[in-house]
Coordinates of C-alpha atoms and ligand atoms in Angstrom, one line a residue:
X28 CA 37.1 40.4 12.4
X29 CA 40.2 38.8 13.8
X30 CA 39.8 35.3 15.2
X31 CA 41.8 33.8 18.0
X32 CA 43.6 30.7 16.6
X33 CA 45.4 27.8 18.3
X34 CA 47.1 24.5 17.4
X35 CA 44.5 21.7 17.5
X36 CA 45.0 19.1 20.2
X37 CA 45.3 15.4 19.2
X38 CA 42.5 14.4 21.6
X39 CA 40.1 16.7 19.8
X40 CA 41.0 15.4 16.4
X41 CA 40.5 11.8 17.2
X42 CA 36.7 11.8 17.2
X43 CA 36.7 13.6 13.8
X44 CA 38.9 10.9 12.3
X45 CA 36.7 7.9 13.2
X46 CA 35.0 6.8 9.9
X47 CA 31.5 5.4 9.9
X48 CA 31.6 1.6 10.2
X49 CA 31.4 0.0 6.8
X50 CA 28.2 -2.0 6.3
X51 CA 29.2 -5.1 4.4
X52 CA 25.6 -6.1 3.5
X53 CA 24.8 -4.3 0.2
X54 CA 21.0 -4.4 0.8
X55 CA 21.3 -2.9 4.3
X56 CA 23.7 -0.3 3.0
X57 CA 21.3 0.7 0.2
X58 CA 18.3 0.8 2.4
X59 CA 19.9 2.9 5.1
X60 CA 20.2 5.7 2.6
X61 CA 16.5 5.8 2.1
X62 CA 14.8 8.4 4.4
X63 CA 11.5 8.8 2.5
X64 CA 9.2 6.6 0.5
X65 CA 10.3 8.6 -2.6
X66 CA 13.9 7.5 -1.9
X67 CA 12.7 3.9 -1.8
X68 CA 10.9 4.4 -5.1
X69 CA 14.2 5.7 -6.7
X70 CA 16.1 2.6 -5.5
X71 CA 13.2 0.4 -6.7
X72 CA 13.3 1.9 -10.1
X73 CA 17.0 1.2 -10.5
X74 CA 16.7 -2.4 -9.5
X75 CA 13.4 -3.6 -11.0
X76 CA 12.8 -4.4 -14.7
X77 CA 10.8 -1.6 -16.4
X78 CA 7.7 -3.7 -17.0
X79 CA 7.3 -4.7 -13.4
X80 CA 8.2 -1.2 -12.1
X81 CA 5.8 0.5 -14.4
X82 CA 3.0 -1.9 -13.6
X83 CA 3.4 -0.9 -9.9
X84 CA 4.2 2.8 -10.3
X85 CA 1.7 3.5 -13.1
X86 CA -2.0 4.1 -12.9
X87 CA -4.9 4.2 -15.5
X88 CA -5.0 6.4 -18.6
X89 CA -3.5 9.9 -17.9
X90 CA -2.9 8.9 -14.3
X91 CA -4.9 11.9 -13.0
X92 CA -6.7 10.0 -10.2
X93 CA -3.4 9.1 -8.6
X94 CA -1.7 12.5 -9.2
X95 CA -4.7 14.3 -7.8
X96 CA -4.9 12.0 -4.7
X97 CA -1.2 12.7 -4.0
X98 CA -1.7 16.4 -4.6
X99 CA -4.6 16.5 -2.1
X100 CA -2.2 15.2 0.6
X101 CA 0.5 17.7 -0.4
X102 CA -2.1 20.5 -0.2
X103 CA -2.9 20.2 3.5
X104 CA -2.0 22.6 6.2
X105 CA -1.5 21.3 9.7
X106 CA -2.5 23.2 12.8
X107 CA -0.2 22.3 15.7
X108 CA -1.2 22.7 19.4
X109 CA 1.7 23.9 21.6
X110 CA 2.8 23.0 25.1
X111 CA 1.2 19.5 25.3
X112 CA 3.0 16.6 26.9
X113 CA 4.1 14.5 23.9
X114 CA 7.0 12.7 25.6
X115 CA 5.4 9.5 24.4
X116 CA 2.9 9.0 21.7
X117 CA 0.6 6.0 21.1
X118 CA 0.2 5.2 17.4
X119 CA -2.0 2.2 17.8
X120 CA -5.6 1.9 16.7
X121 CA -8.4 -0.7 16.8
X122 CA -9.7 -1.7 13.4
X123 CA -11.9 -4.6 12.2
X124 CA -12.3 -6.0 15.6
X125 CA -8.6 -6.1 16.5
X126 CA -5.5 -4.0 17.2
X127 CA -2.9 -2.6 14.9
X128 CA 0.3 -1.1 16.3
X129 CA 0.3 1.6 13.6
X130 CA -2.6 3.3 11.8
X131 CA -1.9 1.6 8.5
X132 CA -1.9 -1.8 7.0
X133 CA -0.6 -3.4 3.8
X134 CA -3.0 -3.1 0.9
X135 CA -3.8 -6.2 -1.2
X136 CA -1.7 -6.2 -4.4
X137 CA -1.7 -8.7 -7.2
X138 CA 1.3 -10.3 -8.9
X139 CA 3.5 -9.3 -6.0
X140 CA 6.3 -11.9 -6.6
X141 CA 6.8 -10.1 -9.9
X142 CA 7.9 -7.0 -8.1
X143 CA 10.4 -9.0 -6.0
X144 CA 10.7 -12.8 -5.7
X145 CA 10.1 -12.6 -2.0
X146 CA 6.6 -11.3 -2.7
X147 CA 3.8 -11.6 -0.2
X148 CA 6.0 -13.5 2.2
X149 CA 8.1 -10.4 2.7
X150 CA 5.0 -8.2 3.2
X151 CA 3.3 -10.6 5.6
X152 CA 6.4 -11.3 7.7
X153 CA 7.2 -7.6 8.0
X154 CA 3.6 -6.9 9.0
X155 CA 3.9 -9.5 11.7
X156 CA 7.0 -7.9 13.1
X157 CA 5.4 -4.4 13.0
X158 CA 2.1 -5.6 14.5
X159 CA 0.0 -4.4 11.5
X160 CA -2.5 -6.3 9.2
X161 CA -1.4 -7.8 5.9
X162 CA -3.8 -8.2 3.0
X163 CA -3.6 -10.9 0.4
X164 CA -5.1 -10.3 -3.0
X165 CA -7.2 -12.8 -5.0
X166 CA -4.6 -12.4 -7.7
X167 CA -1.8 -12.7 -5.2
X168 CA 1.2 -15.0 -5.9
X169 CA 1.3 -16.7 -2.6
X170 CA -1.4 -19.0 -1.2
X171 CA -3.4 -18.1 1.9
X172 CA -1.6 -21.0 3.6
X173 CA 1.8 -19.6 2.6
X174 CA 0.9 -16.2 4.1
X175 CA -0.3 -17.9 7.3
X176 CA 3.0 -19.7 7.5
X177 CA 5.0 -16.5 7.8
X178 CA 2.4 -14.6 9.8
X179 CA 0.9 -17.3 12.0
X180 CA 0.0 -15.1 15.0
X181 CA -0.5 -11.7 13.3
X182 CA -3.5 -10.4 11.4
X183 CA -4.1 -11.4 7.8
X184 CA -6.9 -10.0 5.7
X185 CA -8.2 -11.5 2.4
X186 CA -9.2 -9.4 -0.6
X187 CA -11.9 -10.9 -2.8
X188 CA -12.5 -10.3 -6.5
X189 CA -15.7 -12.1 -7.3
X190 CA -14.9 -14.3 -10.2
X191 CA -17.2 -15.7 -12.9
X192 CA -16.6 -19.1 -11.4
X193 CA -18.3 -18.6 -8.0
X194 CA -17.2 -22.0 -6.7
X195 CA -13.6 -21.1 -7.3
X196 CA -14.0 -17.7 -5.6
X197 CA -15.6 -19.2 -2.6
X198 CA -13.1 -22.0 -2.5
X199 CA -10.3 -19.5 -2.0
X200 CA -12.4 -17.5 0.5
X201 CA -12.9 -20.6 2.5
X202 CA -9.2 -21.5 2.5
X203 CA -8.5 -18.0 3.8
X204 CA -11.0 -18.4 6.6
X205 CA -9.6 -21.8 7.4
X206 CA -6.1 -20.2 7.6
X207 CA -7.3 -17.7 10.2
X208 CA -7.7 -14.6 8.0
X209 CA -9.9 -12.3 10.1
X210 CA -11.2 -9.8 7.7
X211 CA -12.6 -9.9 4.1
X212 CA -12.1 -6.9 1.8
X213 CA -14.5 -7.2 -1.1
X214 CA -13.2 -5.0 -4.0
X215 CA -16.0 -3.5 -6.0
X216 CA -14.2 -1.1 -8.4
X217 CA -13.1 -3.6 -11.0
X218 CA -16.1 -4.4 -13.2
X219 CA -13.4 -4.3 -16.0
X220 CA -9.7 -3.7 -15.8
X221 CA -8.6 0.0 -16.0
X222 CA -6.5 1.1 -19.0
X223 CA -2.9 0.8 -17.6
X224 CA -1.3 2.4 -20.6
X225 CA 2.3 1.9 -19.4
X226 CA 1.7 -1.8 -19.6
X227 CA 0.4 -1.5 -23.2
X228 CA 3.4 0.6 -24.2
X229 CA 5.8 -1.9 -22.5
X230 CA 4.1 -4.9 -23.9
X231 CA 4.0 -6.2 -20.3
X232 CA 2.7 -9.8 -20.0
X233 CA 2.7 -12.6 -17.4
X234 CA 5.1 -14.1 -17.3
X235 CA 7.4 -11.4 -18.6
X236 CA 8.5 -12.1 -22.2
X237 CA 12.1 -11.8 -23.3
X238 CA 12.4 -9.3 -26.1
X239 CA 15.5 -7.3 -27.2
X240 CA 14.2 -4.4 -25.0
X241 CA 13.6 -6.5 -21.9
X242 CA 17.0 -8.1 -22.3
X243 CA 18.8 -4.7 -22.5
X244 CA 16.7 -3.5 -19.6
X245 CA 17.8 -6.6 -17.6
X246 CA 21.5 -6.1 -17.9
X247 CA 21.8 -3.6 -15.1
X248 CA 19.3 -5.4 -12.9
X249 CA 20.8 -8.9 -12.5
X250 CA 19.6 -9.6 -9.0
X251 CA 15.9 -9.3 -10.0
X252 CA 16.5 -11.8 -12.9
X253 CA 18.5 -14.2 -10.9
X254 CA 15.9 -14.2 -8.2
X255 CA 13.1 -14.6 -10.8
X256 CA 14.8 -17.5 -12.6
X257 CA 16.0 -19.4 -9.5
X258 CA 12.8 -19.3 -7.4
X259 CA 9.4 -21.0 -7.8
X260 CA 7.7 -19.9 -11.1
X261 CA 4.9 -17.5 -10.6
X262 CA 1.7 -19.2 -9.5
X263 CA -1.5 -17.7 -8.5
X264 CA -3.7 -18.4 -5.5
X265 CA -6.7 -18.2 -7.8
X266 CA -5.8 -19.8 -11.1
X267 CA -3.3 -22.4 -12.2
X268 CA -1.5 -20.5 -14.9
X269 CA -1.8 -17.6 -17.3
X270 CA -0.2 -16.4 -20.5
X271 CA -1.2 -12.9 -21.6
X272 CA -1.5 -9.3 -20.4
X273 CA -2.7 -8.5 -17.0
X274 CA -5.7 -6.6 -18.4
X275 CA -6.8 -9.7 -20.3
X276 CA -6.3 -11.8 -17.2
X277 CA -8.4 -9.5 -15.0
X278 CA -11.2 -9.3 -17.6
X279 CA -11.2 -13.1 -18.0
X280 CA -11.5 -13.5 -14.2
X281 CA -13.9 -10.9 -13.0
X282 CA -17.6 -11.0 -13.1
X283 CA -19.0 -7.7 -14.2
X284 CA -22.6 -8.7 -13.2
X285 CA -21.8 -8.6 -9.4
X286 CA -24.4 -6.5 -7.6
X287 CA -25.7 -5.6 -4.1
X288 CA -27.4 -8.9 -3.7
X289 CA -24.2 -10.7 -4.3
X290 CA -22.5 -8.5 -1.7
X291 CA -25.1 -9.5 0.8
X292 CA -24.6 -13.1 0.0
X293 CA -20.8 -12.8 0.3
X294 CA -21.2 -11.0 3.7
X295 CA -23.2 -14.0 5.0
X296 CA -20.4 -16.5 3.9
X297 CA -17.6 -14.9 5.9
X298 CA -17.2 -15.6 9.6
X299 CA -15.3 -12.4 10.4
X300 CA -15.7 -8.7 9.5
X301 CA -16.4 -7.6 5.9
X302 CA -15.3 -4.3 4.4
X303 CA -16.2 -3.1 0.9
X304 CA -13.2 -1.7 -0.9
X305 CA -13.5 0.9 -3.6
X306 CA -16.3 3.1 -2.3
X307 CA -16.3 6.4 -4.2
X308 CA -19.6 8.2 -3.3
X309 CA -21.4 9.1 -0.1
X310 CA -24.6 7.3 -1.4
X311 CA -22.7 4.0 -2.0
X312 CA -21.0 4.2 1.4
X313 CA -24.5 4.5 3.0
X314 CA -26.0 1.8 0.8
X315 CA -23.4 -0.9 1.7
X316 CA -23.4 0.0 5.4
X317 CA -27.2 -0.4 5.3
X318 CA -26.6 -3.8 3.9
X319 CA -24.9 -4.7 7.1
X320 CA -21.2 -4.8 6.3
X321 CA -18.7 -3.8 9.0
X322 CA -16.9 -1.0 7.2
X323 CA -15.8 0.6 4.0
X324 CA -12.5 1.4 2.2
X325 CA -12.6 4.8 0.5
X326 CA -10.4 4.1 -2.4
X327 CA -10.1 4.6 -6.1
X328 CA -7.7 1.7 -6.3
X329 CA -4.6 3.8 -6.3
X330 CA -5.9 5.5 -9.5
X331 CA -5.6 2.3 -11.5
X332 CA -9.3 2.0 -12.5
X333 CA -11.4 5.0 -13.4
X334 CA -9.3 8.0 -14.2
X335 CA -10.5 11.4 -12.9
X336 CA -12.2 9.5 -10.1
X337 CA -13.1 11.2 -6.8
X338 CA -10.2 11.9 -4.5
X339 CA -10.7 9.7 -1.4
X340 CA -9.2 12.2 1.0
X341 CA -11.7 14.8 -0.2
X342 CA -14.6 12.5 0.0
X343 CA -13.7 11.5 3.6
X344 CA -15.4 14.4 5.6
X345 CA -18.7 14.0 3.9
X346 CA -18.7 10.2 4.3
X347 CA -17.8 10.5 7.9
X348 CA -20.6 13.0 8.5
X349 CA -23.1 10.8 6.8
X350 CA -22.2 7.5 8.4
X351 CA -21.6 8.9 11.9
X352 CA -18.8 8.2 14.3
X353 CA -19.4 4.5 14.8
X354 CA -18.9 3.4 11.1
X355 CA -15.4 2.0 10.3
X356 CA -13.8 3.9 7.5
X357 CA -10.4 2.9 6.0
X358 CA -8.8 5.2 3.4
X359 CA -6.2 4.5 0.7
X360 CA -4.8 6.0 -2.5
X361 CA -1.9 8.3 -2.8
X362 CA -0.3 7.8 0.7
X363 CA 3.4 8.5 0.4
X364 CA 4.3 9.7 3.9
X365 CA 3.4 9.4 7.6
X366 CA 2.0 12.9 7.5
X367 CA -0.5 11.8 4.9
X368 CA -1.7 9.1 7.3
X369 CA -1.9 11.5 10.2
X370 CA -4.0 13.9 8.0
X371 CA -6.3 11.1 7.0
X372 CA -6.9 10.1 10.6
X373 CA -7.5 13.8 11.6
X374 CA -10.1 14.1 8.8
X375 CA -12.1 11.1 10.0
X376 CA -10.4 7.9 8.8
X377 CA -10.0 5.1 11.3
X378 CA -7.2 3.4 9.4
X379 CA -5.3 3.5 6.1
X380 CA -3.8 1.1 3.6
X381 CA -0.6 1.5 1.7
X382 CA -0.1 0.0 -1.7
X383 CA 2.8 1.4 -3.6
X384 CA 4.6 2.7 -0.5
X385 CA 4.9 -1.0 0.5
X386 CA 5.8 -2.2 -3.0
X387 CA 8.5 0.4 -3.5
X388 CA 10.1 -0.9 -0.3
X389 CA 9.7 -4.5 -1.5
X390 CA 11.3 -3.8 -4.9
X391 CA 14.1 -1.8 -3.2
X392 CA 15.1 -4.6 -0.9
X393 CA 12.7 -7.5 -0.3
X394 CA 11.7 -8.1 3.3
X395 CA 14.2 -5.6 4.7
X396 CA 12.9 -3.1 2.2
X397 CA 9.3 -3.5 3.5
X398 CA 10.7 -3.1 7.0
X399 CA 12.3 0.2 5.8
X400 CA 8.9 1.4 4.5
X401 CA 7.3 0.7 7.8
X402 CA 10.2 2.3 9.7
X403 CA 10.0 5.5 7.6
X404 CA 6.2 5.8 8.0
X405 CA 6.3 5.0 11.7
X406 CA 9.0 7.7 12.2
X407 CA 7.0 10.2 10.2
X408 CA 3.7 9.5 12.0
X409 CA 5.3 9.7 15.4
X410 CA 7.2 13.0 14.6
X411 CA 4.1 14.6 13.0
X412 CA 1.9 13.7 16.0
X413 CA 4.5 15.2 18.4
X414 CA 4.8 18.3 16.4
X415 CA 1.0 18.6 16.3
X416 CA 0.9 18.2 20.1
X417 CA -1.1 15.0 19.9
X418 CA -0.3 12.0 22.1
X419 CA -2.8 9.4 20.8
X420 CA -4.4 8.8 17.4
X421 CA -7.8 9.3 19.0
X422 CA -6.9 12.9 19.8
X423 CA -6.5 13.8 16.1
X424 CA -9.4 15.9 14.9
X425 CA -10.4 17.9 11.8
X426 CA -9.1 21.0 13.7
X427 CA -5.6 19.8 13.1
X428 CA -5.9 20.0 9.3
X429 CA -7.1 22.4 6.6
X430 CA -7.4 21.3 3.0
X431 CA -6.0 24.2 1.0
X432 CA -8.2 25.1 -1.9
X433 CA -7.1 23.4 -5.1
X434 CA -9.1 20.8 -6.9
X435 CA -12.0 21.0 -4.4
X436 CA -15.4 20.8 -6.0
X437 CA -17.3 24.1 -6.5
X438 CA -20.3 24.9 -4.4
Ligands
FMN510 C1 0.7 -3.1 -8.2 C2 -0.7 -3.0 -7.6 C3 -1.5 -4.1 -7.6 C4 -2.8 -4.0 -7.0 N1 -3.6 -5.1 -6.9 C5 -4.8 -5.0 -6.3 C6 -5.6 -6.2 -6.1 O1 -5.2 -7.3 -6.6 N2 -6.8 -6.1 -5.4 C7 -7.2 -4.9 -4.9 O2 -8.3 -4.8 -4.3 N3 -6.4 -3.8 -5.0 C8 -5.2 -3.8 -5.7 N4 -4.5 -2.7 -5.8 C9 -4.9 -1.5 -5.1 C10 -4.4 -1.4 -3.7 O3 -5.0 -2.4 -2.9 C11 -4.7 0.0 -3.1 O4 -6.0 0.3 -3.2 C12 -3.8 1.1 -3.8 O5 -2.6 0.6 -4.1 C13 -3.7 2.3 -2.8 O6 -3.1 3.3 -3.4 P1 -1.5 3.6 -3.2 O7 -0.7 2.7 -4.1 O8 -1.3 5.0 -3.7 O9 -1.2 3.4 -1.8 C14 -3.2 -2.8 -6.4 C15 -2.3 -1.7 -6.4 C16 -1.1 -1.8 -7.0 C17 -0.2 -0.6 -6.9

């Protein structure tokens, strides 16, 4: 077919010639190219020494718990409702006695300053800006007071691993309470450390040891090393110093005798709400709720403990049915997108936590990287809700989601 042609006019060419403004800040330039959490993971991998990256990215044994949890989210089908007014959507929720602007918070993670020197301070200050809760781990690398300093008016949660030394455990819990932390997450899925095989193969220790392999690996990652060597040495909220593998450290710290009586005792020590993190059966969910805790976190620790553990997303409908509508249920493990979070809410979760999605952002670009993680998830949540025809998180129901059949238990 013959096309009519003409000479282009200068006024039409001008807009095509205007180049995108150059962003002089390398970090901002890098992060602007990340549009998914997987993009942040790719940047994180390029910029972080292999030991620290693999410690974060990896899981236990054959890493089936993590892979399956992620697959379960990939295997959902959404059912949108049409012709609803979604000109504005409200992504906020109430959880643990307070508000959160988004239906997710930052999960507790240990050794965070090893992923990036800005560590917990980056996470807590980003959480403050976004209006979401930040959780500090017992094996965090910033003190409760340090977290409070950067998130003085937002919500901070403290995660407890009951240590063999009870006084030391409670000392830390009391410091968190005195620093205004409003919620205690008691993690119960670490009677012993899971077998994180990538760490064994990498010979990963705290602090990182220099070997020919780590030196070679460091050459293309100068910023991490400069940050690591020119900031405060790693110290832990819960112990003064450590030399050895992370598994050895966890085993030396944790008390494998902790039982339901201890949980009841801890519940009575804490002034705010108490959630039990690491619930993996309906029966245990019921048992801890009967003990009088405020809620549970359905989680298999991001697949870092028992391999082939139950998939939290699959467990969710049965737990919600058993506990009823009033019980507070948080879900984590495997969340890599805002759509995963929307699906979890639709299937009965009140709230979710992100572990690696936050750490990939942190490793990709410190504080601004965590901002980018939150921005990506917020955008995905809002868009998914609009496409589903849902204007508030409370309007999400199981009717919006089908779990396609793969890896679902028989019978
Ligand atoms: C590097 C890393 C360190 C973690 N450290 C802790 C911890 O100290 N205490 C804890 O209760 N959970 C810890 N977790 C588990 C997270 O709180 C959360 O349950 C898990 O990361 C959720 O899965 P996701 O990473 O797929 O989001 C850690 C997870 C990662 C990835």
